[in-house]
């Protein structure tokens, strides 16, 4: 029986799971990019709210929608070492409260001393936000309410004053009143906003799975031969192959400090009658492991892909040369393996 | 086989996270008694809930704040 051998590059065995897993990551990434373009700003202004007061901001129609929700964001502007408890409220057409969400906002700073060094620190938490969805169309009014406003260092709470052009030219009527404490809020109302909080875990999760798929792809297939011997010539027989299966043969060698600069492995494949169908000497890819400049050991690796047209019993023989420094040789054969990239495969028919 | 499992989970995870984000699963649902999926943004938590007749009832703790939890050493009131 004479074997017909030809070598060709093939992408037939690239694992389709790689495309799917990386595609899933790409899909979430696109979702993240696209989410930035959703949302229409309905209102963005500075609003002044006095303590114990409710200020209606904007009346709008809330409709059930397929994508996104109404997002109300507010940021309090308060002096240093002050705290404000404020609420985002939703009122119905009659002015009745139908939803409220509270934020404890604060701004503090001070001086720290440590080991003879000192500096200032500055911290705040002033942002509030509420996303709202409606099950049926409804007219709602967004309002901001200040429940509590205080000076955290114990004194009387101060208001941050704002001056308009009228103040500068001396219009008394527009001067901020000193008697009631009020807080300025930057309020922004956007409709159709996508909740990005769900996309980040999705992006990390799918990326992790794509990497796992990438790692697992070349390890796929049925391990029909896995033989390790403390010598240079492992040999084993197994039933494998078939026109649509990629056979991956791996040779791993460990050798001692007397190893030369280059080593080879002769790989021989015999058919079920013991007749040789393939023989090739493959150079080993060597890694020199040194410890404090001294050569400790050398590891070598070679890999070869085959498409064995007929499924049958095949014998695999490896001979590493030179064999004197070889401590251990492992022969691994994976049947029905997959690849990440197109590979050169030896087609034997 | 293992790669197919990983890829399958990745696809499910992608669909799940994109669906939840675009349908705003964690948003407050107006007039919905049970806010099971609500997740507060920017530390802004609901200060009430819907009663059986659909009215908004403040939580009892709304007016009793335990003070501000500011950052930094030796701060606060």
mmCIF file of C-alpha atoms in Angstrom:
data_model
loop_
_atom_site.group_PDB
_atom_site.id
_atom_site.type_symbol
_atom_site.label_atom_id
_atom_site.label_comp_id
_atom_site.label_asym_id
_atom_site.label_seq_id
_atom_site.Cartn_x
_atom_site.Cartn_y
_atom_site.Cartn_z
ATOM 1 C CA UNK A 1 0.000 0.000 0.000
ATOM 2 C CA UNK A 2 1.469 3.302 -1.020
ATOM 3 C CA UNK A 3 0.462 6.492 0.717
ATOM 4 C CA UNK A 4 -0.235 9.703 -1.131
ATOM 5 C CA UNK A 5 1.132 12.666 0.822
ATOM 6 C CA UNK A 6 0.588 16.345 0.212
ATOM 7 C CA UNK A 7 0.924 19.346 2.486
ATOM 8 C CA UNK A 8 -1.472 22.256 2.353
ATOM 9 C CA UNK A 9 -2.511 25.154 4.451
ATOM 10 C CA UNK A 10 -6.081 24.869 5.687
ATOM 11 C CA UNK A 11 -8.481 26.991 7.684
ATOM 12 C CA UNK A 12 -11.077 24.200 7.810
ATOM 13 C CA UNK A 13 -10.248 23.385 11.399
ATOM 14 C CA UNK A 14 -10.430 26.833 12.953
ATOM 15 C CA UNK A 15 -12.808 26.454 15.873
ATOM 16 C CA UNK A 16 -16.104 28.207 14.990
ATOM 17 C CA UNK A 17 -16.634 28.752 18.726
ATOM 18 C CA UNK A 18 -13.841 31.361 18.535
ATOM 19 C CA UNK A 19 -15.849 33.486 16.096
ATOM 20 C CA UNK A 20 -18.971 33.104 18.250
ATOM 21 C CA UNK A 21 -17.287 33.967 21.564
ATOM 22 C CA UNK A 22 -15.383 36.970 20.188
ATOM 23 C CA UNK A 23 -18.524 37.984 18.302
ATOM 24 C CA UNK A 24 -20.455 38.024 21.583
ATOM 25 C CA UNK A 25 -17.801 40.296 23.121
ATOM 26 C CA UNK A 26 -17.959 42.558 20.081
ATOM 27 C CA UNK A 27 -21.747 42.690 20.308
ATOM 28 C CA UNK A 28 -21.644 43.897 23.930
ATOM 29 C CA UNK A 29 -18.883 46.374 23.035
ATOM 30 C CA UNK A 30 -20.994 47.791 20.202
ATOM 31 C CA UNK A 31 -23.940 47.951 22.611
ATOM 32 C CA UNK A 32 -21.780 49.994 24.956
ATOM 33 C CA UNK A 33 -20.650 52.381 22.209
ATOM 34 C CA UNK A 34 -24.180 52.738 20.820
ATOM 35 C CA UNK A 35 -25.658 53.404 24.273
ATOM 36 C CA UNK A 36 -23.848 56.751 24.325
ATOM 37 C CA UNK A 37 -25.935 57.926 21.344
ATOM 38 C CA UNK A 38 -29.289 57.135 22.908
ATOM 39 C CA UNK A 39 -30.988 59.710 25.062
ATOM 40 C CA UNK A 40 -32.454 63.085 24.233
ATOM 41 C CA UNK A 41 -31.816 65.923 26.666
ATOM 42 C CA UNK A 42 -35.135 67.520 27.645
ATOM 43 C CA UNK A 43 -33.916 69.849 30.365
ATOM 44 C CA UNK A 44 -30.536 70.982 31.605
ATOM 45 C CA UNK A 45 -30.429 73.930 33.926
ATOM 46 C CA UNK A 46 -29.412 75.233 37.318
ATOM 47 C CA UNK A 47 -32.226 75.234 39.858
ATOM 48 C CA UNK A 48 -32.293 76.916 43.255
ATOM 49 C CA UNK A 49 -34.235 75.183 46.004
ATOM 50 C CA UNK A 50 -34.706 76.519 49.522
ATOM 51 C CA UNK A 51 -34.704 74.306 52.588
ATOM 52 C CA UNK A 52 -38.070 72.594 53.229
ATOM 53 C CA UNK A 53 -39.203 73.635 49.767
ATOM 54 C CA UNK A 54 -40.337 71.664 46.722
ATOM 55 C CA UNK A 55 -39.477 73.198 43.363
ATOM 56 C CA UNK A 56 -41.274 71.890 40.290
ATOM 57 C CA UNK A 57 -38.881 71.685 37.425
ATOM 58 C CA UNK A 58 -40.483 70.322 34.329
ATOM 59 C CA UNK A 59 -43.746 68.735 33.307
ATOM 60 C CA UNK A 60 -43.378 66.038 30.716
ATOM 61 C CA UNK A 61 -45.169 63.111 29.198
ATOM 62 C CA UNK A 62 -43.825 59.736 30.142
ATOM 63 C CA UNK A 63 -44.623 57.016 27.591
ATOM 64 C CA UNK A 64 -43.911 53.296 27.705
ATOM 65 C CA UNK A 65 -40.914 52.779 25.463
ATOM 66 C CA UNK A 66 -38.995 49.818 24.151
ATOM 67 C CA UNK A 67 -35.520 51.267 24.623
ATOM 68 C CA UNK A 68 -34.253 53.299 27.538
ATOM 69 C CA UNK A 69 -35.873 55.262 30.325
ATOM 70 C CA UNK A 70 -36.269 58.806 31.583
ATOM 71 C CA UNK A 71 -33.135 59.772 33.477
ATOM 72 C CA UNK A 72 -33.190 62.545 36.083
ATOM 73 C CA UNK A 73 -29.742 63.592 37.288
ATOM 74 C CA UNK A 74 -29.058 66.273 39.867
ATOM 75 C CA UNK A 75 -25.884 67.644 41.401
ATOM 76 C CA UNK A 76 -25.947 69.819 44.504
ATOM 77 C CA UNK A 77 -23.635 72.816 44.855
ATOM 78 C CA UNK A 78 -22.912 73.390 48.516
ATOM 79 C CA UNK A 79 -20.125 75.059 50.505
ATOM 80 C CA UNK A 80 -17.395 73.134 52.216
ATOM 81 C CA UNK A 81 -18.344 71.050 55.275
ATOM 82 C CA UNK A 82 -22.021 71.147 54.500
ATOM 83 C CA UNK A 83 -24.528 68.389 53.961
ATOM 84 C CA UNK A 84 -27.845 68.361 52.198
ATOM 85 C CA UNK A 85 -30.559 65.738 52.098
ATOM 86 C CA UNK A 86 -32.514 66.219 48.922
ATOM 87 C CA UNK A 87 -35.112 64.363 47.015
ATOM 88 C CA UNK A 88 -35.986 63.829 43.372
ATOM 89 C CA UNK A 89 -39.778 63.733 43.241
ATOM 90 C CA UNK A 90 -42.355 62.887 40.629
ATOM 91 C CA UNK A 91 -45.813 64.444 40.838
ATOM 92 C CA UNK A 92 -48.885 63.506 38.860
ATOM 93 C CA UNK A 93 -51.212 65.893 36.982
ATOM 94 C CA UNK A 94 -53.020 66.798 40.199
ATOM 95 C CA UNK A 95 -49.739 67.596 41.906
ATOM 96 C CA UNK A 96 -49.879 64.470 44.033
ATOM 97 C CA UNK A 97 -46.570 62.799 44.878
ATOM 98 C CA UNK A 98 -46.142 59.517 42.997
ATOM 99 C CA UNK A 99 -42.452 58.769 43.537
ATOM 100 C CA UNK A 100 -39.494 60.040 45.538
ATOM 101 C CA UNK A 101 -35.857 59.123 45.903
ATOM 102 C CA UNK A 102 -33.511 60.576 48.498
ATOM 103 C CA UNK A 103 -29.839 61.460 48.399
ATOM 104 C CA UNK A 104 -27.589 62.352 51.321
ATOM 105 C CA UNK A 105 -25.109 64.707 49.714
ATOM 106 C CA UNK A 106 -22.065 66.197 51.447
ATOM 107 C CA UNK A 107 -18.827 68.002 50.862
ATOM 108 C CA UNK A 108 -15.982 68.001 53.324
ATOM 109 C CA UNK A 109 -12.352 68.907 53.455
ATOM 110 C CA UNK A 110 -9.683 69.255 56.057
ATOM 111 C CA UNK A 111 -6.009 68.905 56.847
ATOM 112 C CA UNK A 112 -4.249 65.645 57.547
ATOM 113 C CA UNK A 113 -1.064 65.140 59.546
ATOM 114 C CA UNK A 114 1.032 62.014 59.317
ATOM 115 C CA UNK A 115 4.667 61.370 60.242
ATOM 116 C CA UNK A 116 5.490 65.049 60.277
ATOM 117 C CA UNK A 117 3.875 65.602 56.912
ATOM 118 C CA UNK A 118 0.625 67.337 56.246
ATOM 119 C CA UNK A 119 -1.726 68.144 53.416
ATOM 120 C CA UNK A 120 -5.331 68.852 52.619
ATOM 121 C CA UNK A 121 -8.029 66.409 51.739
ATOM 122 C CA UNK A 122 -11.211 67.044 49.879
ATOM 123 C CA UNK A 123 -14.130 64.704 49.415
ATOM 124 C CA UNK A 124 -17.709 64.981 48.283
ATOM 125 C CA UNK A 125 -20.706 62.976 47.165
ATOM 126 C CA UNK A 126 -23.171 65.349 45.552
ATOM 127 C CA UNK A 127 -24.730 63.490 42.618
ATOM 128 C CA UNK A 128 -28.199 61.997 42.627
ATOM 129 C CA UNK A 129 -29.907 60.076 39.860
ATOM 130 C CA UNK A 130 -33.139 58.284 39.130
ATOM 131 C CA UNK A 131 -34.169 56.349 36.019
ATOM 132 C CA UNK A 132 -37.919 56.066 35.509
ATOM 133 C CA UNK A 133 -39.943 53.831 33.220
ATOM 134 C CA UNK A 134 -43.713 53.968 32.715
ATOM 135 C CA UNK A 135 -46.072 51.082 32.009
ATOM 136 C CA UNK A 136 -48.664 53.401 30.483
ATOM 137 C CA UNK A 137 -48.506 56.961 29.171
ATOM 138 C CA UNK A 138 -48.753 59.576 31.892
ATOM 139 C CA UNK A 139 -48.030 63.230 32.468
ATOM 140 C CA UNK A 140 -45.593 63.767 35.313
ATOM 141 C CA UNK A 141 -43.835 66.720 36.879
ATOM 142 C CA UNK A 142 -40.265 66.405 38.079
ATOM 143 C CA UNK A 143 -39.484 68.242 41.302
ATOM 144 C CA UNK A 144 -36.547 68.690 43.650
ATOM 145 C CA UNK A 145 -37.020 69.014 47.364
ATOM 146 C CA UNK A 146 -34.498 69.917 50.045
ATOM 147 C CA UNK A 147 -35.356 68.073 53.241
ATOM 148 C CA UNK A 148 -32.428 69.035 55.387
ATOM 149 C CA UNK A 149 -29.472 71.349 54.970
ATOM 150 C CA UNK A 150 -26.804 71.741 57.579
ATOM 151 C CA UNK A 151 -23.311 72.826 58.412
ATOM 152 C CA UNK A 152 -21.321 69.734 59.327
ATOM 153 C CA UNK A 153 -18.820 71.647 61.444
ATOM 154 C CA UNK A 154 -21.621 72.703 63.796
ATOM 155 C CA UNK A 155 -22.265 76.324 62.783
ATOM 156 C CA UNK A 156 -25.108 77.848 60.874
ATOM 157 C CA UNK A 157 -25.571 76.582 57.354
ATOM 158 C CA UNK A 158 -24.526 79.008 54.638
ATOM 159 C CA UNK A 159 -25.835 79.318 51.125
ATOM 160 C CA UNK A 160 -23.583 79.574 48.160
ATOM 161 C CA UNK A 161 -24.502 82.918 46.659
ATOM 162 C CA UNK A 162 -24.819 83.391 42.953
ATOM 163 C CA UNK A 163 -24.625 86.764 41.283
ATOM 164 C CA UNK A 164 -26.338 87.715 38.108
ATOM 165 C CA UNK A 165 -25.570 90.720 35.923
ATOM 166 C CA UNK A 166 -28.352 92.566 37.746
ATOM 167 C CA UNK A 167 -26.601 92.059 41.061
ATOM 168 C CA UNK A 168 -23.398 93.544 39.760
ATOM 169 C CA UNK A 169 -25.158 96.683 38.597
ATOM 170 C CA UNK A 170 -26.931 96.881 41.933
ATOM 171 C CA UNK A 171 -30.433 95.591 41.383
ATOM 172 C CA UNK A 172 -31.481 94.956 44.969
ATOM 173 C CA UNK A 173 -34.476 92.842 44.067
ATOM 174 C CA UNK A 174 -32.330 90.100 42.573
ATOM 175 C CA UNK A 175 -29.927 89.771 45.476
ATOM 176 C CA UNK A 176 -30.116 86.347 47.085
ATOM 177 C CA UNK A 177 -32.016 86.455 50.321
ATOM 178 C CA UNK A 178 -29.860 85.756 53.329
ATOM 179 C CA UNK A 179 -32.685 84.582 55.555
ATOM 180 C CA UNK A 180 -33.521 81.248 53.908
ATOM 181 C CA UNK A 181 -30.857 78.770 53.093
ATOM 182 C CA UNK A 182 -31.036 77.417 49.606
ATOM 183 C CA UNK A 183 -29.063 75.031 47.506
ATOM 184 C CA UNK A 184 -28.272 75.176 43.817
ATOM 185 C CA UNK A 185 -28.725 72.053 41.746
ATOM 186 C CA UNK A 186 -27.591 71.250 38.250
ATOM 187 C CA UNK A 187 -30.540 69.280 36.957
ATOM 188 C CA UNK A 188 -30.499 67.308 33.743
ATOM 189 C CA UNK A 189 -33.430 65.328 32.399
ATOM 190 C CA UNK A 190 -32.771 62.974 29.502
ATOM 191 C CA UNK A 191 -35.180 60.596 27.843
ATOM 192 C CA UNK A 192 -34.369 57.209 26.303
ATOM 193 C CA UNK A 193 -31.218 56.626 28.320
ATOM 194 C CA UNK A 194 -29.692 53.121 28.310
ATOM 195 C CA UNK A 195 -28.476 51.695 31.624
ATOM 196 C CA UNK A 196 -24.766 51.093 31.090
ATOM 197 C CA UNK A 197 -24.392 49.335 34.423
ATOM 198 C CA UNK A 198 -25.568 46.096 32.825
ATOM 199 C CA UNK A 199 -23.140 46.325 29.928
ATOM 200 C CA UNK A 200 -19.865 46.462 31.869
ATOM 201 C CA UNK A 201 -20.258 43.062 33.574
ATOM 202 C CA UNK A 202 -21.412 41.708 30.196
ATOM 203 C CA UNK A 203 -18.303 43.059 28.520
ATOM 204 C CA UNK A 204 -15.962 41.617 31.151
ATOM 205 C CA UNK A 205 -17.806 38.287 31.260
ATOM 206 C CA UNK A 206 -17.860 37.768 27.502
ATOM 207 C CA UNK A 207 -14.199 38.859 27.230
ATOM 208 C CA UNK A 208 -13.230 36.288 29.851
ATOM 209 C CA UNK A 209 -15.164 33.583 28.007
ATOM 210 C CA UNK A 210 -13.625 34.598 24.674
ATOM 211 C CA UNK A 211 -10.150 34.273 26.226
ATOM 212 C CA UNK A 212 -11.104 30.893 27.705
ATOM 213 C CA UNK A 213 -12.315 29.768 24.273
ATOM 214 C CA UNK A 214 -9.050 31.012 22.762
ATOM 215 C CA UNK A 215 -7.056 28.996 25.293
ATOM 216 C CA UNK A 216 -9.233 25.884 24.961
ATOM 217 C CA UNK A 217 -9.379 25.783 21.131
ATOM 218 C CA UNK A 218 -5.957 24.191 20.467
ATOM 219 C CA UNK A 219 -6.526 21.780 23.370
ATOM 220 C CA UNK A 220 -9.762 20.509 21.861
ATOM 221 C CA UNK A 221 -10.179 17.010 20.495
ATOM 222 C CA UNK A 222 -9.969 13.514 21.895
ATOM 223 C CA UNK A 223 -6.629 12.675 23.473
ATOM 224 C CA UNK A 224 -6.007 9.279 21.879
ATOM 225 C CA UNK A 225 -2.328 9.076 22.805
ATOM 226 C CA UNK A 226 -0.586 10.598 25.794
ATOM 227 C CA UNK A 227 2.621 8.788 26.565
ATOM 228 C CA UNK A 228 5.492 9.971 28.715
ATOM 229 C CA UNK A 229 8.690 7.937 29.045
ATOM 230 C CA UNK A 230 12.029 8.665 30.711
ATOM 231 C CA UNK A 231 13.779 8.114 27.413
ATOM 232 C CA UNK A 232 13.942 9.548 23.912
ATOM 233 C CA UNK A 233 11.755 7.183 21.887
ATOM 234 C CA UNK A 234 8.060 6.969 22.875
ATOM 235 C CA UNK A 235 5.861 4.842 20.662
ATOM 236 C CA UNK A 236 2.137 4.162 20.736
ATOM 237 C CA UNK A 237 -0.697 2.973 18.557
ATOM 238 C CA UNK A 238 -4.266 4.255 18.422
ATOM 239 C CA UNK A 239 -7.342 4.235 16.212
ATOM 240 C CA UNK A 240 -7.922 7.715 14.806
ATOM 241 C CA UNK A 241 -8.289 9.843 11.710
ATOM 242 C CA UNK A 242 -10.980 10.367 9.105
ATOM 243 C CA UNK A 243 -11.352 12.856 6.260
ATOM 244 C CA UNK A 244 -12.945 15.575 8.425
ATOM 245 C CA UNK A 245 -10.708 15.286 11.450
ATOM 246 C CA UNK A 246 -7.540 17.138 12.225
ATOM 247 C CA UNK A 247 -4.907 15.103 14.054
ATOM 248 C CA UNK A 248 -2.567 17.147 16.226
ATOM 249 C CA UNK A 249 0.750 15.480 17.189
ATOM 250 C CA UNK A 250 2.767 17.143 19.948
ATOM 251 C CA UNK A 251 6.219 16.179 21.102
ATOM 252 C CA UNK A 252 7.540 17.576 24.400
ATOM 253 C CA UNK A 253 11.125 16.878 25.422
ATOM 254 C CA UNK A 254 12.989 17.610 28.639
ATOM 255 C CA UNK A 255 16.767 17.241 28.509
ATOM 256 C CA UNK A 256 19.668 17.983 30.861
ATOM 257 C CA UNK A 257 22.472 20.576 30.935
ATOM 258 C CA UNK A 258 24.559 18.727 28.352
ATOM 259 C CA UNK A 259 22.015 19.477 25.601
ATOM 260 C CA UNK A 260 23.367 20.871 22.321
ATOM 261 C CA UNK A 261 22.163 24.095 20.722
ATOM 262 C CA UNK A 262 19.757 22.235 18.463
ATOM 263 C CA UNK A 263 17.819 18.980 18.665
ATOM 264 C CA UNK A 264 15.520 17.108 16.303
ATOM 265 C CA UNK A 265 12.707 14.624 16.582
ATOM 266 C CA UNK A 266 12.040 11.996 13.948
ATOM 267 C CA UNK A 267 8.335 11.272 13.680
ATOM 268 C CA UNK A 268 7.252 8.067 11.965
ATOM 269 C CA UNK A 269 3.658 7.004 11.345
ATOM 270 C CA UNK A 270 2.809 3.401 10.426
ATOM 271 C CA UNK A 271 -0.519 2.135 9.161
ATOM 272 C CA UNK A 272 -2.471 -0.837 10.510
ATOM 273 C CA UNK A 273 -0.228 -3.264 8.577
ATOM 274 C CA UNK A 274 2.873 -1.769 10.191
ATOM 275 C CA UNK A 275 3.870 -0.129 6.930
ATOM 276 C CA UNK A 276 5.412 3.299 7.133
ATOM 277 C CA UNK A 277 3.150 6.031 5.694
ATOM 278 C CA UNK A 278 5.050 9.084 6.925
ATOM 279 C CA UNK A 279 8.484 9.934 8.224
ATOM 280 C CA UNK A 280 9.983 13.312 8.889
ATOM 281 C CA UNK A 281 12.705 14.837 11.023
ATOM 282 C CA UNK A 282 11.369 17.954 12.740
ATOM 283 C CA UNK A 283 13.610 20.483 14.514
ATOM 284 C CA UNK A 284 12.638 21.016 18.162
ATOM 285 C CA UNK A 285 11.851 24.471 19.428
ATOM 286 C CA UNK A 286 14.217 24.683 22.419
ATOM 287 C CA UNK A 287 13.931 26.740 25.604
ATOM 288 C CA UNK A 288 17.030 26.983 27.780
ATOM 289 C CA UNK A 289 16.281 27.239 31.500
ATOM 290 C CA UNK A 290 19.104 28.854 33.415
ATOM 291 C CA UNK A 291 19.588 29.372 37.121
ATOM 292 C CA UNK A 292 22.209 31.916 38.187
ATOM 293 C CA UNK A 293 23.689 31.793 34.706
ATOM 294 C CA UNK A 294 24.102 28.018 34.785
ATOM 295 C CA UNK A 295 22.130 25.840 32.399
ATOM 296 C CA UNK A 296 19.661 23.782 34.454
ATOM 297 C CA UNK A 297 17.583 22.029 31.826
ATOM 298 C CA UNK A 298 16.295 22.362 28.293
ATOM 299 C CA UNK A 299 12.727 21.874 27.139
ATOM 300 C CA UNK A 300 11.891 21.213 23.514
ATOM 301 C CA UNK A 301 8.638 21.283 21.608
ATOM 302 C CA UNK A 302 7.447 20.264 18.159
ATOM 303 C CA UNK A 303 4.018 20.055 16.649
ATOM 304 C CA UNK A 304 2.654 18.609 13.427
ATOM 305 C CA UNK A 305 -0.864 18.484 11.951
ATOM 306 C CA UNK A 306 -2.240 15.588 9.899
ATOM 307 C CA UNK A 307 -5.391 14.737 8.008
ATOM 308 C CA UNK A 308 -5.489 10.940 7.833
ATOM 309 C CA UNK A 309 -8.038 10.223 5.085
ATOM 310 C CA UNK A 310 -9.066 6.795 6.371
ATOM 311 C CA UNK A 311 -9.910 6.154 9.974
ATOM 312 C CA UNK A 312 -7.740 3.263 11.064
ATOM 313 C CA UNK A 313 -5.205 2.084 13.600
ATOM 314 C CA UNK A 314 -1.985 4.088 13.293
ATOM 315 C CA UNK A 315 1.289 3.702 15.097
ATOM 316 C CA UNK A 316 3.263 6.814 16.116
ATOM 317 C CA UNK A 317 7.002 6.594 16.817
ATOM 318 C CA UNK A 318 9.244 9.371 17.992
ATOM 319 C CA UNK A 319 13.032 9.392 18.206
ATOM 320 C CA UNK A 320 14.771 12.421 19.633
ATOM 321 C CA UNK A 321 18.350 13.029 18.474
ATOM 322 C CA UNK A 322 20.817 13.348 20.067
ATOM 323 C CA UNK A 323 19.304 11.046 22.651
ATOM 324 C CA UNK A 324 22.016 11.152 25.341
ATOM 325 C CA UNK A 325 20.867 14.302 27.234
ATOM 326 C CA UNK A 326 17.155 13.423 27.009
ATOM 327 C CA UNK A 327 15.475 12.912 30.389
ATOM 328 C CA UNK A 328 11.862 12.668 29.347
ATOM 329 C CA UNK A 329 9.809 12.590 26.167
ATOM 330 C CA UNK A 330 6.040 12.995 25.886
ATOM 331 C CA UNK A 331 4.046 12.092 22.801
ATOM 332 C CA UNK A 332 0.528 13.497 22.645
ATOM 333 C CA UNK A 333 -1.953 12.878 19.840
ATOM 334 C CA UNK A 334 -5.292 14.709 19.697
ATOM 335 C CA UNK A 335 -7.901 13.380 17.271
ATOM 336 C CA UNK A 336 -10.534 15.805 15.979
ATOM 337 C CA UNK A 337 -8.590 18.861 17.136
ATOM 338 C CA UNK A 338 -9.259 22.505 16.268
ATOM 339 C CA UNK A 339 -7.012 25.494 15.647
ATOM 340 C CA UNK A 340 -7.042 29.262 16.167
ATOM 341 C CA UNK A 341 -5.431 30.137 12.852
ATOM 342 C CA UNK A 342 -4.961 28.418 9.457
ATOM 343 C CA UNK A 343 -2.305 25.699 9.738
ATOM 344 C CA UNK A 344 -0.123 23.568 7.459
ATOM 345 C CA UNK A 345 -1.547 20.067 7.567
ATOM 346 C CA UNK A 346 -0.036 16.882 6.114
ATOM 347 C CA UNK A 347 -2.737 15.164 4.136
ATOM 348 C CA UNK A 348 -2.211 11.393 3.931
ATOM 349 C CA UNK A 349 -4.565 9.378 1.711
ATOM 350 C CA UNK B 1 -16.691 20.605 23.060
ATOM 351 C CA UNK B 2 -15.486 22.866 25.870
ATOM 352 C CA UNK B 3 -15.092 25.757 23.425
ATOM 353 C CA UNK B 4 -18.735 25.363 22.339
ATOM 354 C CA UNK B 5 -19.852 25.585 25.986
ATOM 355 C CA UNK B 6 -17.765 28.732 26.570
ATOM 356 C CA UNK B 7 -19.034 30.328 23.368
ATOM 357 C CA UNK B 8 -22.630 29.422 24.252
ATOM 358 C CA UNK B 9 -22.344 31.027 27.689
ATOM 359 C CA UNK B 10 -20.733 34.103 26.103
ATOM 360 C CA UNK B 11 -23.675 34.491 23.704
ATOM 361 C CA UNK B 12 -26.236 34.142 26.505
ATOM 362 C CA UNK B 13 -24.315 36.629 28.636
ATOM 363 C CA UNK B 14 -24.128 39.133 25.766
ATOM 364 C CA UNK B 15 -27.864 38.920 25.018
ATOM 365 C CA UNK B 16 -28.714 39.134 28.683
ATOM 366 C CA UNK B 17 -26.595 42.203 29.455
ATOM 367 C CA UNK B 18 -27.586 44.108 26.304
ATOM 368 C CA UNK B 19 -31.283 43.339 26.872
ATOM 369 C CA UNK B 20 -31.162 44.456 30.505
ATOM 370 C CA UNK B 21 -29.307 47.654 29.582
ATOM 371 C CA UNK B 22 -31.531 48.678 26.666
ATOM 372 C CA UNK B 23 -34.838 47.804 28.326
ATOM 373 C CA UNK B 24 -33.691 49.616 31.498
ATOM 374 C CA UNK B 25 -34.473 46.653 33.691
ATOM 375 C CA UNK B 26 -33.189 48.328 36.871
ATOM 376 C CA UNK B 27 -35.131 51.570 36.428
ATOM 377 C CA UNK B 28 -37.914 52.683 38.740
ATOM 378 C CA UNK B 29 -41.235 51.589 37.223
ATOM 379 C CA UNK B 30 -43.932 54.188 37.721
ATOM 380 C CA UNK B 31 -47.022 52.914 39.568
ATOM 381 C CA UNK B 32 -45.597 49.436 39.975
ATOM 382 C CA UNK B 33 -46.138 48.194 43.503
ATOM 383 C CA UNK B 34 -43.197 45.798 43.504
ATOM 384 C CA UNK B 35 -39.912 47.423 42.480
ATOM 385 C CA UNK B 36 -38.149 44.046 42.394
ATOM 386 C CA UNK B 37 -35.528 45.004 39.798
ATOM 387 C CA UNK B 38 -34.896 48.553 40.968
ATOM 388 C CA UNK B 39 -31.274 49.328 41.634
ATOM 389 C CA UNK B 40 -30.426 52.818 42.956
ATOM 390 C CA UNK B 41 -28.107 55.021 40.928
ATOM 391 C CA UNK B 42 -25.593 57.442 42.487
ATOM 392 C CA UNK B 43 -26.659 56.459 46.015
ATOM 393 C CA UNK B 44 -30.183 57.747 45.473
ATOM 394 C CA UNK B 45 -32.585 55.331 47.124
ATOM 395 C CA UNK B 46 -36.373 55.329 47.057
ATOM 396 C CA UNK B 47 -37.871 57.078 50.085
ATOM 397 C CA UNK B 48 -41.268 55.497 49.787
ATOM 398 C CA UNK B 49 -43.352 52.788 48.191
ATOM 399 C CA UNK B 50 -46.798 52.346 46.711
ATOM 400 C CA UNK B 51 -49.627 51.488 49.058
ATOM 401 C CA UNK B 52 -52.382 49.098 48.076
ATOM 402 C CA UNK B 53 -54.474 51.956 46.666
ATOM 403 C CA UNK B 54 -51.622 53.263 44.570
ATOM 404 C CA UNK B 55 -50.627 56.198 46.773
ATOM 405 C CA UNK B 56 -46.993 56.945 47.501
ATOM 406 C CA UNK B 57 -46.190 56.347 51.172
ATOM 407 C CA UNK B 58 -42.912 57.582 52.630
ATOM 408 C CA UNK B 59 -40.750 55.087 54.462
ATOM 409 C CA UNK B 60 -40.811 55.714 58.248
ATOM 410 C CA UNK B 61 -37.068 56.431 58.290
ATOM 411 C CA UNK B 62 -37.341 59.274 55.770
ATOM 412 C CA UNK B 63 -37.318 62.034 58.407
ATOM 413 C CA UNK B 64 -34.840 60.471 60.815
ATOM 414 C CA UNK B 65 -31.408 60.638 59.281
ATOM 415 C CA UNK B 66 -28.572 59.216 61.250
ATOM 416 C CA UNK B 67 -26.313 62.031 60.138
ATOM 417 C CA UNK B 68 -23.928 62.353 57.271
ATOM 418 C CA UNK B 69 -21.240 59.830 56.720
ATOM 419 C CA UNK B 70 -18.519 62.036 55.381
ATOM 420 C CA UNK B 71 -15.071 60.864 54.422
ATOM 421 C CA UNK B 72 -11.703 61.788 55.818
ATOM 422 C CA UNK B 73 -10.152 61.552 59.257
ATOM 423 C CA UNK B 74 -11.773 63.201 62.260
ATOM 424 C CA UNK B 75 -14.564 64.773 60.294
ATOM 425 C CA UNK B 76 -18.313 64.869 60.628
ATOM 426 C CA UNK B 77 -20.514 66.618 63.091
#
